[in-house]
CSV table of C-alpha atoms in Angstrom, one decimal:
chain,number,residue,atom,x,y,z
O,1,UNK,CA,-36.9,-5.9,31.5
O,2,UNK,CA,-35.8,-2.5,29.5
O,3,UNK,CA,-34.1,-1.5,33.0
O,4,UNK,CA,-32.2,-4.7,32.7
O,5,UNK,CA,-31.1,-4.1,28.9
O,6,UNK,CA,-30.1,-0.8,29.7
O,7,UNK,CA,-28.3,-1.9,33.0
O,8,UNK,CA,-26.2,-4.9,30.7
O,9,UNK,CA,-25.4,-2.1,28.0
O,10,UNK,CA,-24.2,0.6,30.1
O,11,UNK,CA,-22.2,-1.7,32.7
O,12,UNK,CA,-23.6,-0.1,36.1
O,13,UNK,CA,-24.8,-1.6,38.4
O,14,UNK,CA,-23.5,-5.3,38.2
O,15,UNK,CA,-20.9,-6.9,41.3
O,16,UNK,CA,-18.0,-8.6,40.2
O,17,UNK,CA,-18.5,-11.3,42.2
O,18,UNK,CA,-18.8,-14.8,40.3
O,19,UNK,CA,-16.1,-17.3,41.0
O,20,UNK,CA,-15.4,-17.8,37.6
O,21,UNK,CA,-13.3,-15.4,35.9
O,22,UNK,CA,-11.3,-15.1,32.3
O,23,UNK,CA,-8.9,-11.8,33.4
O,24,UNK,CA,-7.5,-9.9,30.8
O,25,UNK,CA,-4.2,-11.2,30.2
O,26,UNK,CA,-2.8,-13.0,26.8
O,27,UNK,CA,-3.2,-16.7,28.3
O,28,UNK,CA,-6.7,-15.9,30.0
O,29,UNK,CA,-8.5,-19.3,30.9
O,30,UNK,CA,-11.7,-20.5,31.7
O,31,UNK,CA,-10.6,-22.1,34.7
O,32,UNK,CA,-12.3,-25.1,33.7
O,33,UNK,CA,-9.1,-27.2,32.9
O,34,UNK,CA,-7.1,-27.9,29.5
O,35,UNK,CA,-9.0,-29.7,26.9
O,36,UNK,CA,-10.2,-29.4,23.3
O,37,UNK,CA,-11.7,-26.1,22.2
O,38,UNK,CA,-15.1,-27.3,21.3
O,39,UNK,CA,-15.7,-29.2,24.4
O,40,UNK,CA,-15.5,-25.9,26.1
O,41,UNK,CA,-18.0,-24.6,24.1
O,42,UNK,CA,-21.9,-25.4,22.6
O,43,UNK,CA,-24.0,-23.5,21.0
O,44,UNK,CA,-28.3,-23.1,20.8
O,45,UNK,CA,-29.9,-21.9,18.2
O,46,UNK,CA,-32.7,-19.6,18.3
O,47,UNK,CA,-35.0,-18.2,15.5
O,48,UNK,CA,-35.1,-19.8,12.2
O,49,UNK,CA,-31.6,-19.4,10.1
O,50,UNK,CA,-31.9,-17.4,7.0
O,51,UNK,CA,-34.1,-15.0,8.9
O,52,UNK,CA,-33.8,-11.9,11.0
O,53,UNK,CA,-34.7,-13.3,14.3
O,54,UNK,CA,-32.3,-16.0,14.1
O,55,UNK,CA,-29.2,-15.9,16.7
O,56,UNK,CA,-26.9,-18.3,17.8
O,57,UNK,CA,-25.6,-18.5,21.1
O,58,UNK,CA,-22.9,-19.6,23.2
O,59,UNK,CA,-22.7,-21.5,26.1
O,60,UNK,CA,-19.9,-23.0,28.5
O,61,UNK,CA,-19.1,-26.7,29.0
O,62,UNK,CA,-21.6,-26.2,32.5
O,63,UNK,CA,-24.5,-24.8,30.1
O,64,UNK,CA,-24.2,-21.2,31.4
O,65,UNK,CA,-24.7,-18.6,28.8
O,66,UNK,CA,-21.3,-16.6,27.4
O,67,UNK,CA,-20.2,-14.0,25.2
O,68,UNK,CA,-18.6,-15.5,22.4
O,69,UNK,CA,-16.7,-12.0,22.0
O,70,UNK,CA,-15.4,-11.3,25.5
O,71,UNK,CA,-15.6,-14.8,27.0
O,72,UNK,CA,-13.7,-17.1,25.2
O,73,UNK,CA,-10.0,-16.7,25.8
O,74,UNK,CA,-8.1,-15.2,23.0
O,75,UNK,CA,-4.7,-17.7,23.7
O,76,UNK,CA,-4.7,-21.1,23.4
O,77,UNK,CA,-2.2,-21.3,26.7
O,78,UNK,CA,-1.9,-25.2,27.5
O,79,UNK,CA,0.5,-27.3,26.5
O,80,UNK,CA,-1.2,-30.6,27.3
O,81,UNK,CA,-5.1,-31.5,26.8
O,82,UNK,CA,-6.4,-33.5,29.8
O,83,UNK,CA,-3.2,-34.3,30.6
O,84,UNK,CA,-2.1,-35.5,27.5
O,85,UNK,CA,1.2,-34.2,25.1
O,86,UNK,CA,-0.9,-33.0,22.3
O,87,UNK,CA,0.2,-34.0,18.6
O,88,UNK,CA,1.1,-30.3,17.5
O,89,UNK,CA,3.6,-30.7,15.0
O,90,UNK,CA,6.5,-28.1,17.2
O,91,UNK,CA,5.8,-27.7,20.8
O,92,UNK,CA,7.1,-24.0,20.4
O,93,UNK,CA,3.9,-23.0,18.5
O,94,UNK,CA,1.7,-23.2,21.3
O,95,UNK,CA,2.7,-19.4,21.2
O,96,UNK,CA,1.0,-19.4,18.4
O,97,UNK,CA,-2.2,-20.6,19.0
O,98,UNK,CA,-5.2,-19.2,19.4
O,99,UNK,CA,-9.4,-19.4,20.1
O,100,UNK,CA,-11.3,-18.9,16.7
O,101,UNK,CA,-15.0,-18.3,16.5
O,102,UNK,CA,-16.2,-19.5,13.3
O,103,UNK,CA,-19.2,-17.4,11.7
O,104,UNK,CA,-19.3,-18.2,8.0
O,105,UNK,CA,-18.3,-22.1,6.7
O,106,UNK,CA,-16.6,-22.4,3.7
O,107,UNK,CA,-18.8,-22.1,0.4
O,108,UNK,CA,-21.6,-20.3,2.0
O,109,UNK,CA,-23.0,-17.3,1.3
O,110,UNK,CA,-25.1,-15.9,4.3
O,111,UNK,CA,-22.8,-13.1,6.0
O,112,UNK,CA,-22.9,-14.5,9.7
O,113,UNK,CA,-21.7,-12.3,12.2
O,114,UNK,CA,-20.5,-11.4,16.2
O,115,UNK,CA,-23.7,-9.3,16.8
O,116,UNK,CA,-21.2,-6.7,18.8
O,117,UNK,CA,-23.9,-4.5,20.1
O,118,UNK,CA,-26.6,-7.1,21.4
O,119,UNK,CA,-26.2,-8.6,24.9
O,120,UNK,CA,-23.8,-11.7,25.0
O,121,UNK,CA,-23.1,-10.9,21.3
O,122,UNK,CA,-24.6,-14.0,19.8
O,123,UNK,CA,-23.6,-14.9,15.8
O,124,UNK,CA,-26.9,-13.2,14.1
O,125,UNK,CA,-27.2,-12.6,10.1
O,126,UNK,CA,-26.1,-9.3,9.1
O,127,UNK,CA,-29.1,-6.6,7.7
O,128,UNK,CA,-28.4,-3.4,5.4
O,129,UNK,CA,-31.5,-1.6,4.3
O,130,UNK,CA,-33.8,-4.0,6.1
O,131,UNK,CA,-32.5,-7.1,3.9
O,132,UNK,CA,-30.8,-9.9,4.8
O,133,UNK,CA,-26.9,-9.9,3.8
O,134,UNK,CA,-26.0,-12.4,1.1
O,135,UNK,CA,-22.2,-12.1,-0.3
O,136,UNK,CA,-22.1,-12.5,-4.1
O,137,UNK,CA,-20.0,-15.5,-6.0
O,138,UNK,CA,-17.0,-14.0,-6.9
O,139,UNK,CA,-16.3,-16.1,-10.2
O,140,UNK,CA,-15.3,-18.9,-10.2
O,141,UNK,CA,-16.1,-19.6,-6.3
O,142,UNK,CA,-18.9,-19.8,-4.6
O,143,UNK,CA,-19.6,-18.0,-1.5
O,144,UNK,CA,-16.9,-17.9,1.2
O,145,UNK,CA,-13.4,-19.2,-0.1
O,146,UNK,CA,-12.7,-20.2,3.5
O,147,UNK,CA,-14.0,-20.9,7.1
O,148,UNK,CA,-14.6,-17.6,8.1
O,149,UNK,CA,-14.6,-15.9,11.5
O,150,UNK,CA,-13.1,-14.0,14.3
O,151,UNK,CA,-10.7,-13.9,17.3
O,152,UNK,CA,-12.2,-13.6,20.4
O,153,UNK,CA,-11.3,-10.7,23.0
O,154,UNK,CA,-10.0,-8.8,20.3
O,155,UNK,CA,-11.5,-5.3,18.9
O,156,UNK,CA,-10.1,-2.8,16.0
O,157,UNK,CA,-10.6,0.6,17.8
O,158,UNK,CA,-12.4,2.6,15.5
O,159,UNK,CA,-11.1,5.8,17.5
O,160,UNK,CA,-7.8,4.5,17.3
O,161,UNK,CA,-5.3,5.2,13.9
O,162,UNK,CA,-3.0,2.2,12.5
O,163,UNK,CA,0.3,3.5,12.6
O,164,UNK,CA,0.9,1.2,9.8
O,165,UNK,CA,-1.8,1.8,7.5
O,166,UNK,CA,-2.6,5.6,8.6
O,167,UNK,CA,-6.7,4.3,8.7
O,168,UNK,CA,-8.9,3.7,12.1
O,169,UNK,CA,-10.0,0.3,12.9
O,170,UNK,CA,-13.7,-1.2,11.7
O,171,UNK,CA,-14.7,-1.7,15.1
O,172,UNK,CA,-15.2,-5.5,15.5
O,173,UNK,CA,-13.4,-8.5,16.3
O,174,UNK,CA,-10.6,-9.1,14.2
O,175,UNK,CA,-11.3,-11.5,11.2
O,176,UNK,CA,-9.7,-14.8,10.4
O,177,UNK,CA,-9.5,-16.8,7.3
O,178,UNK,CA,-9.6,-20.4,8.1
O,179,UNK,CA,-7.8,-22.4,5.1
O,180,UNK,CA,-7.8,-25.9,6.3
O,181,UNK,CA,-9.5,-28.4,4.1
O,182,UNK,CA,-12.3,-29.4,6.5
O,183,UNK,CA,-15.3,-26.8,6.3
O,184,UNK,CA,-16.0,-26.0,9.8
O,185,UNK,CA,-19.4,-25.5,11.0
O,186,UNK,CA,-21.1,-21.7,12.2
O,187,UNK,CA,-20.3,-21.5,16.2
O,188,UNK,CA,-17.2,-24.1,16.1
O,189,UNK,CA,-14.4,-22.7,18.4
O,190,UNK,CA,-11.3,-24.3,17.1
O,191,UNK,CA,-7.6,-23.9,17.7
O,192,UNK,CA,-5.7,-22.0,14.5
O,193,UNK,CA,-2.4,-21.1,13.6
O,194,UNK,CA,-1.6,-17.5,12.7
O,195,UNK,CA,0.2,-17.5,9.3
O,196,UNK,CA,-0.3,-14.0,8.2
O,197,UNK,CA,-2.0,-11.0,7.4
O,198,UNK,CA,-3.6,-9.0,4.6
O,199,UNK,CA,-4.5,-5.4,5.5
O,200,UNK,CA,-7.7,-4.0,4.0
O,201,UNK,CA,-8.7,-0.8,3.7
O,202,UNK,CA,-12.7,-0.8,3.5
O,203,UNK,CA,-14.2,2.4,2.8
O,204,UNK,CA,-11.5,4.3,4.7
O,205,UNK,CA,-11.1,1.7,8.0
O,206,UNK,CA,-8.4,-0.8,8.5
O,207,UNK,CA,-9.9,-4.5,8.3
O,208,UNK,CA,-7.5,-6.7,9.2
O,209,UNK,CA,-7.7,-10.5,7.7
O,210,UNK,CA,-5.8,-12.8,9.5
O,211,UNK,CA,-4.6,-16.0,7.4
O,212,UNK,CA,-4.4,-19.1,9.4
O,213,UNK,CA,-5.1,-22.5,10.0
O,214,UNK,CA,-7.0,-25.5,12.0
O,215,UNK,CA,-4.2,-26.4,14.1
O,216,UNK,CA,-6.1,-29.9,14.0
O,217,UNK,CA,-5.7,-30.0,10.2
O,218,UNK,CA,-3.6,-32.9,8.7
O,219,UNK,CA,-1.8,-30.5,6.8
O,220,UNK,CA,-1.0,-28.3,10.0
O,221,UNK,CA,2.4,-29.4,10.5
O,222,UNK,CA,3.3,-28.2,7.2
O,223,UNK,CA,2.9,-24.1,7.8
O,224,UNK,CA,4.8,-22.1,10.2
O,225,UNK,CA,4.7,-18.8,8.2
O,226,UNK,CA,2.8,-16.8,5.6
O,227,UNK,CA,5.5,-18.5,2.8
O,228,UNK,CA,3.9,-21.5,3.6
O,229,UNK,CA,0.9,-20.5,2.2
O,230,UNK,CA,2.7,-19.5,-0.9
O,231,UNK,CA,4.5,-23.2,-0.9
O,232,UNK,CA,1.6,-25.5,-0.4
O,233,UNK,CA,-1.5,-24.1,-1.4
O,234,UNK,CA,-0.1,-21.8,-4.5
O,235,UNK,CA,-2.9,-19.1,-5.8
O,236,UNK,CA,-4.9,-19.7,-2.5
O,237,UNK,CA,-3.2,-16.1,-1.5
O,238,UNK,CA,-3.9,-14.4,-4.8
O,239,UNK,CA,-7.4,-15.6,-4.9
O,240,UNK,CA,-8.0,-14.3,-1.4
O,241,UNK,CA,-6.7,-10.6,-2.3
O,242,UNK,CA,-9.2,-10.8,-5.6
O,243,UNK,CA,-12.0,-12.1,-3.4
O,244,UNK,CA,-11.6,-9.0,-1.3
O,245,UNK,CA,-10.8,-7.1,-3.8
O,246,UNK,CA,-14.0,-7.2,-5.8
O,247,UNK,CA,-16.9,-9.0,-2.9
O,248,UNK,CA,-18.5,-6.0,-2.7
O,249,UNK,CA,-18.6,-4.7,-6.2
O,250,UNK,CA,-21.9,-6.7,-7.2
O,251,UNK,CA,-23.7,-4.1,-5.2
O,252,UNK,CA,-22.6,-1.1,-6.8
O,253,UNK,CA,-19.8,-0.4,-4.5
O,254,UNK,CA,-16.2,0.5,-6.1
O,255,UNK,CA,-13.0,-2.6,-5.5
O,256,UNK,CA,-11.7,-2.5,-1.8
O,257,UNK,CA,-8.5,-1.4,-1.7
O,258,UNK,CA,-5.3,-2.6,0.6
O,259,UNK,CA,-2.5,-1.2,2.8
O,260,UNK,CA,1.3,-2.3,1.0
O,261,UNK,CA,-0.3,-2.5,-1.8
O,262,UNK,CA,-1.4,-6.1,-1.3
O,263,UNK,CA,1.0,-7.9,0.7
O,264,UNK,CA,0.5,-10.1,2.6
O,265,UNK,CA,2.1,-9.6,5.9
O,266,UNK,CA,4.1,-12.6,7.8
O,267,UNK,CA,3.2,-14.5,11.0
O,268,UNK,CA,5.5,-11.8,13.0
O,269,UNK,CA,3.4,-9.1,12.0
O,270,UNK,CA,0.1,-10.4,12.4
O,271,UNK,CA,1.3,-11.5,16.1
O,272,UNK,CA,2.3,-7.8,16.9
O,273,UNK,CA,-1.5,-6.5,15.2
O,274,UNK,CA,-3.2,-9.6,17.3
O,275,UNK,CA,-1.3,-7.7,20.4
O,276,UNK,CA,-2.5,-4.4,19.5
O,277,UNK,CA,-6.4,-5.2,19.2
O,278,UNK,CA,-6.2,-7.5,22.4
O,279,UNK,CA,-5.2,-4.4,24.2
O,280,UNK,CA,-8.0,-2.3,22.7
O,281,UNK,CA,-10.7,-5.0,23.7
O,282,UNK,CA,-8.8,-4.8,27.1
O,283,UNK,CA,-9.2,-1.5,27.3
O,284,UNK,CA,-12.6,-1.1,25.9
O,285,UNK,CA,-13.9,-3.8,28.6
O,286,UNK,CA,-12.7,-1.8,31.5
O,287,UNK,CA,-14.2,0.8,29.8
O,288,UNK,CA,-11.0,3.0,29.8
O,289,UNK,CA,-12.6,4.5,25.9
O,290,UNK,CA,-15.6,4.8,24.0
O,291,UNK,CA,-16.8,1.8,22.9
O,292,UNK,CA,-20.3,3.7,21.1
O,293,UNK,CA,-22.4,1.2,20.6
O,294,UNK,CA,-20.6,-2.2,21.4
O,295,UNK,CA,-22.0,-4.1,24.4
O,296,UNK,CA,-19.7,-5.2,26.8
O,297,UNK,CA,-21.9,-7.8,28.5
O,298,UNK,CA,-20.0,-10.4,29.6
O,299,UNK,CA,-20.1,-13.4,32.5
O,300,UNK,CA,-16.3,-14.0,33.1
O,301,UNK,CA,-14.2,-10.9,33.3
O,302,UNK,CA,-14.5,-10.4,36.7
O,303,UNK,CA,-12.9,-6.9,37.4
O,304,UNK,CA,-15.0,-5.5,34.0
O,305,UNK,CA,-17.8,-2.9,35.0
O,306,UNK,CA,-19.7,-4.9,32.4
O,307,UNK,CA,-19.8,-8.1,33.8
O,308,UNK,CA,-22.9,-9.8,34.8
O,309,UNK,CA,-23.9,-13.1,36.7
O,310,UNK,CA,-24.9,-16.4,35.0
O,311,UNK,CA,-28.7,-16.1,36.2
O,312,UNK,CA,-28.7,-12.4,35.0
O,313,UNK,CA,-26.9,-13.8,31.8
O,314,UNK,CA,-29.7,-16.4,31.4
O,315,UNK,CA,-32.3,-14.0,31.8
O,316,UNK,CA,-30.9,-11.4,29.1
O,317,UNK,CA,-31.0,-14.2,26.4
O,318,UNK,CA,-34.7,-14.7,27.1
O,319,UNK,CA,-36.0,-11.3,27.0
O,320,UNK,CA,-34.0,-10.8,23.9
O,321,UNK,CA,-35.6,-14.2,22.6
O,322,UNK,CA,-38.5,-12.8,23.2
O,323,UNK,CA,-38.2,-9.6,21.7
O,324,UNK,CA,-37.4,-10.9,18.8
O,325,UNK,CA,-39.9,-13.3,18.5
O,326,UNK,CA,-42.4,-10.5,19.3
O,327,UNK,CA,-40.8,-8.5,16.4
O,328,UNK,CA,-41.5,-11.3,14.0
O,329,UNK,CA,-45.2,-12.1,15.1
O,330,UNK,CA,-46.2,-7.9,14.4
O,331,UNK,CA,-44.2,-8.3,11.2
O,332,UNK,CA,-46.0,-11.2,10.4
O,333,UNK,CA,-49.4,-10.0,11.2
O,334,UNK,CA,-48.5,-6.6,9.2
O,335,UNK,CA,-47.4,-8.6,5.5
O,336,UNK,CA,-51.0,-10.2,6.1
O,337,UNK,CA,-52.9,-7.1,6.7
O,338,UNK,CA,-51.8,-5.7,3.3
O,339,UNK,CA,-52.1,-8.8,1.7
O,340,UNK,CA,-48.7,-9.9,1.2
């Protein structure tokens, strides 16, 4: 079973030779047909929530196991859902949509997250210092101001300097700030439109935090463009900058700062960044630069050397299950030896 971890994170050894494939390109597709995002995709729970055996993964509308990070297609690309004329407000934003992978839901407080280096990259709980990652209220909210989450097939090169912000990438997914006015639930892949952008710098990397929203939302229609947000939801932008701004100085870490000085950066711009990252993640699945430790695994890309096949897939997410599980038990048994 090691062999086969080490096999999944190095890519060798694995034939590209499923039928189904997602390719590379900006309107990738799961070949299974135009439809809603989240009948494409379910999710199964394993480990309890709140602890650090707990992952979430992803599954295709046939049940087979995915990568939530290099399986779901980035671009929304249809213009019709089983056939149908969607109800989008302007057919022309279709160029606009794209896959979102929701981690956090609005109001929470446990800091979900795209486990980028375990196989098939299931949604885990992030751990510093052995402790489970909580974010702090930022007064007056509580917990995460919006659905929180991540584009799909996307990647911030951490070897790879911003031209506009002079700082490396933070190597993960690149984040999205959901502002719709449902809260979405962790593992929901819905349909957003890109708004905007807000560049932080944390601790000398770019983090880009893309503004957008549910393109489902009954409010949808209504923004086309980062002013929007401005128009409709006025201080919804300033309280996102001071929510960055000072998340992390509860534990003892100075304010974040921001490239231009705050701004938030129009739907143009955040299209031309969404670009850029796609091309990284395209790069870094055909393994054309250093990922480090990112795992690659996926069950769709076809032509990547990291591609594996569904019953390999299947049998990654139960001796990871298992490992974990194992993990728990000895920690378990160790808390009762001393008496804890």
């Amino acid at each position: 079973m090691r062999a086969l971890l080490q096999l999944l994170r190095t890519g060798r050894g694995w034939r590209a030779d499923a039928p189904a494939a997602a390719g590379l390109g900006w309107g990738v597709s799961t070949g299974m047909g135009p439809r809603r995002a989240m009948a494409l995709y379910r999710t199964e729970e394993r480990g309890q929530p709140y602890s650090q055996d707990y992952r979430l993964f992803f599954k295709n509308v046939a049940g087979h196991y995915i990568s939530p990070f290099h399986d779901i297609p980035l671009k929304v690309d249809s213009k019709e859902e089983n056939g149908i004329p969607t109800k989008k407000a302007r057919n022309d934003e279709y160029e606009n949509l794209f896959n979102m992978v929701v981690e956090v839901p609005r109001w929470t407080n446990a800091k979900m997250e795209i486990a980028t280096e375990e196989p098939l990259n299931p949604i885990k709980q992030d751990v510093k210092n052995g402790k489970l990652r909580y974010v702090a209220n930022i007064f007056p909210h509580k917990g995460y101001i919006w659905n929180y989450g991540a584009l799909p097939q996307t990647w911030e090169d951490p070897h790879r300097k911003d031209k506009s912000t002079n700082c490396c990438g933070d190597n993960d997914p690149i984040d999205v700030c959901e502002i719709g006015s449902k809260v979405l639930s962790r593992g929901e892949v819905i349909h957003v439109k890109i708004l905007g952008i807000l560049a932080l710098i944390d601790e000398g990397e770019t983090d880009w935090k893309l503004i957008a929203i549910n393109a489902n939302d009954p409010e949808a229609s209504k923004f086309h463009d980062i002013g929007d947000v401005k128009k409709f939801k006025p201080g919804y932008l300033e309280a996102t900058l001071n929510w960055f701004r000072f998340y992390k100085v509860p534990e003892g870490k100075p304010e974040n700062q921001f490239a231009f000085n705050g701004e938030f950066k129009n739907k143009a711009f955040a299209l031309e960044v969404i670009k850029s990252t796609h091309e990284c993640w395209k790069a870094l699945l055909m393994k054309k630069c250093n990922g480090g430790a990112i795992n690659c695994t996926n069950v769709q890309v076809c032509d990547s050397p990291f591609h594996c096949s569904q019953e390999e897939a299947k049998s990654l997410v139960e001796s990871v299950s298992f490992s974990l599980s194992k993990e728990s038990n000895e920690e378990e048994q160790v808390w009762h030896f001393l008496g804890k």
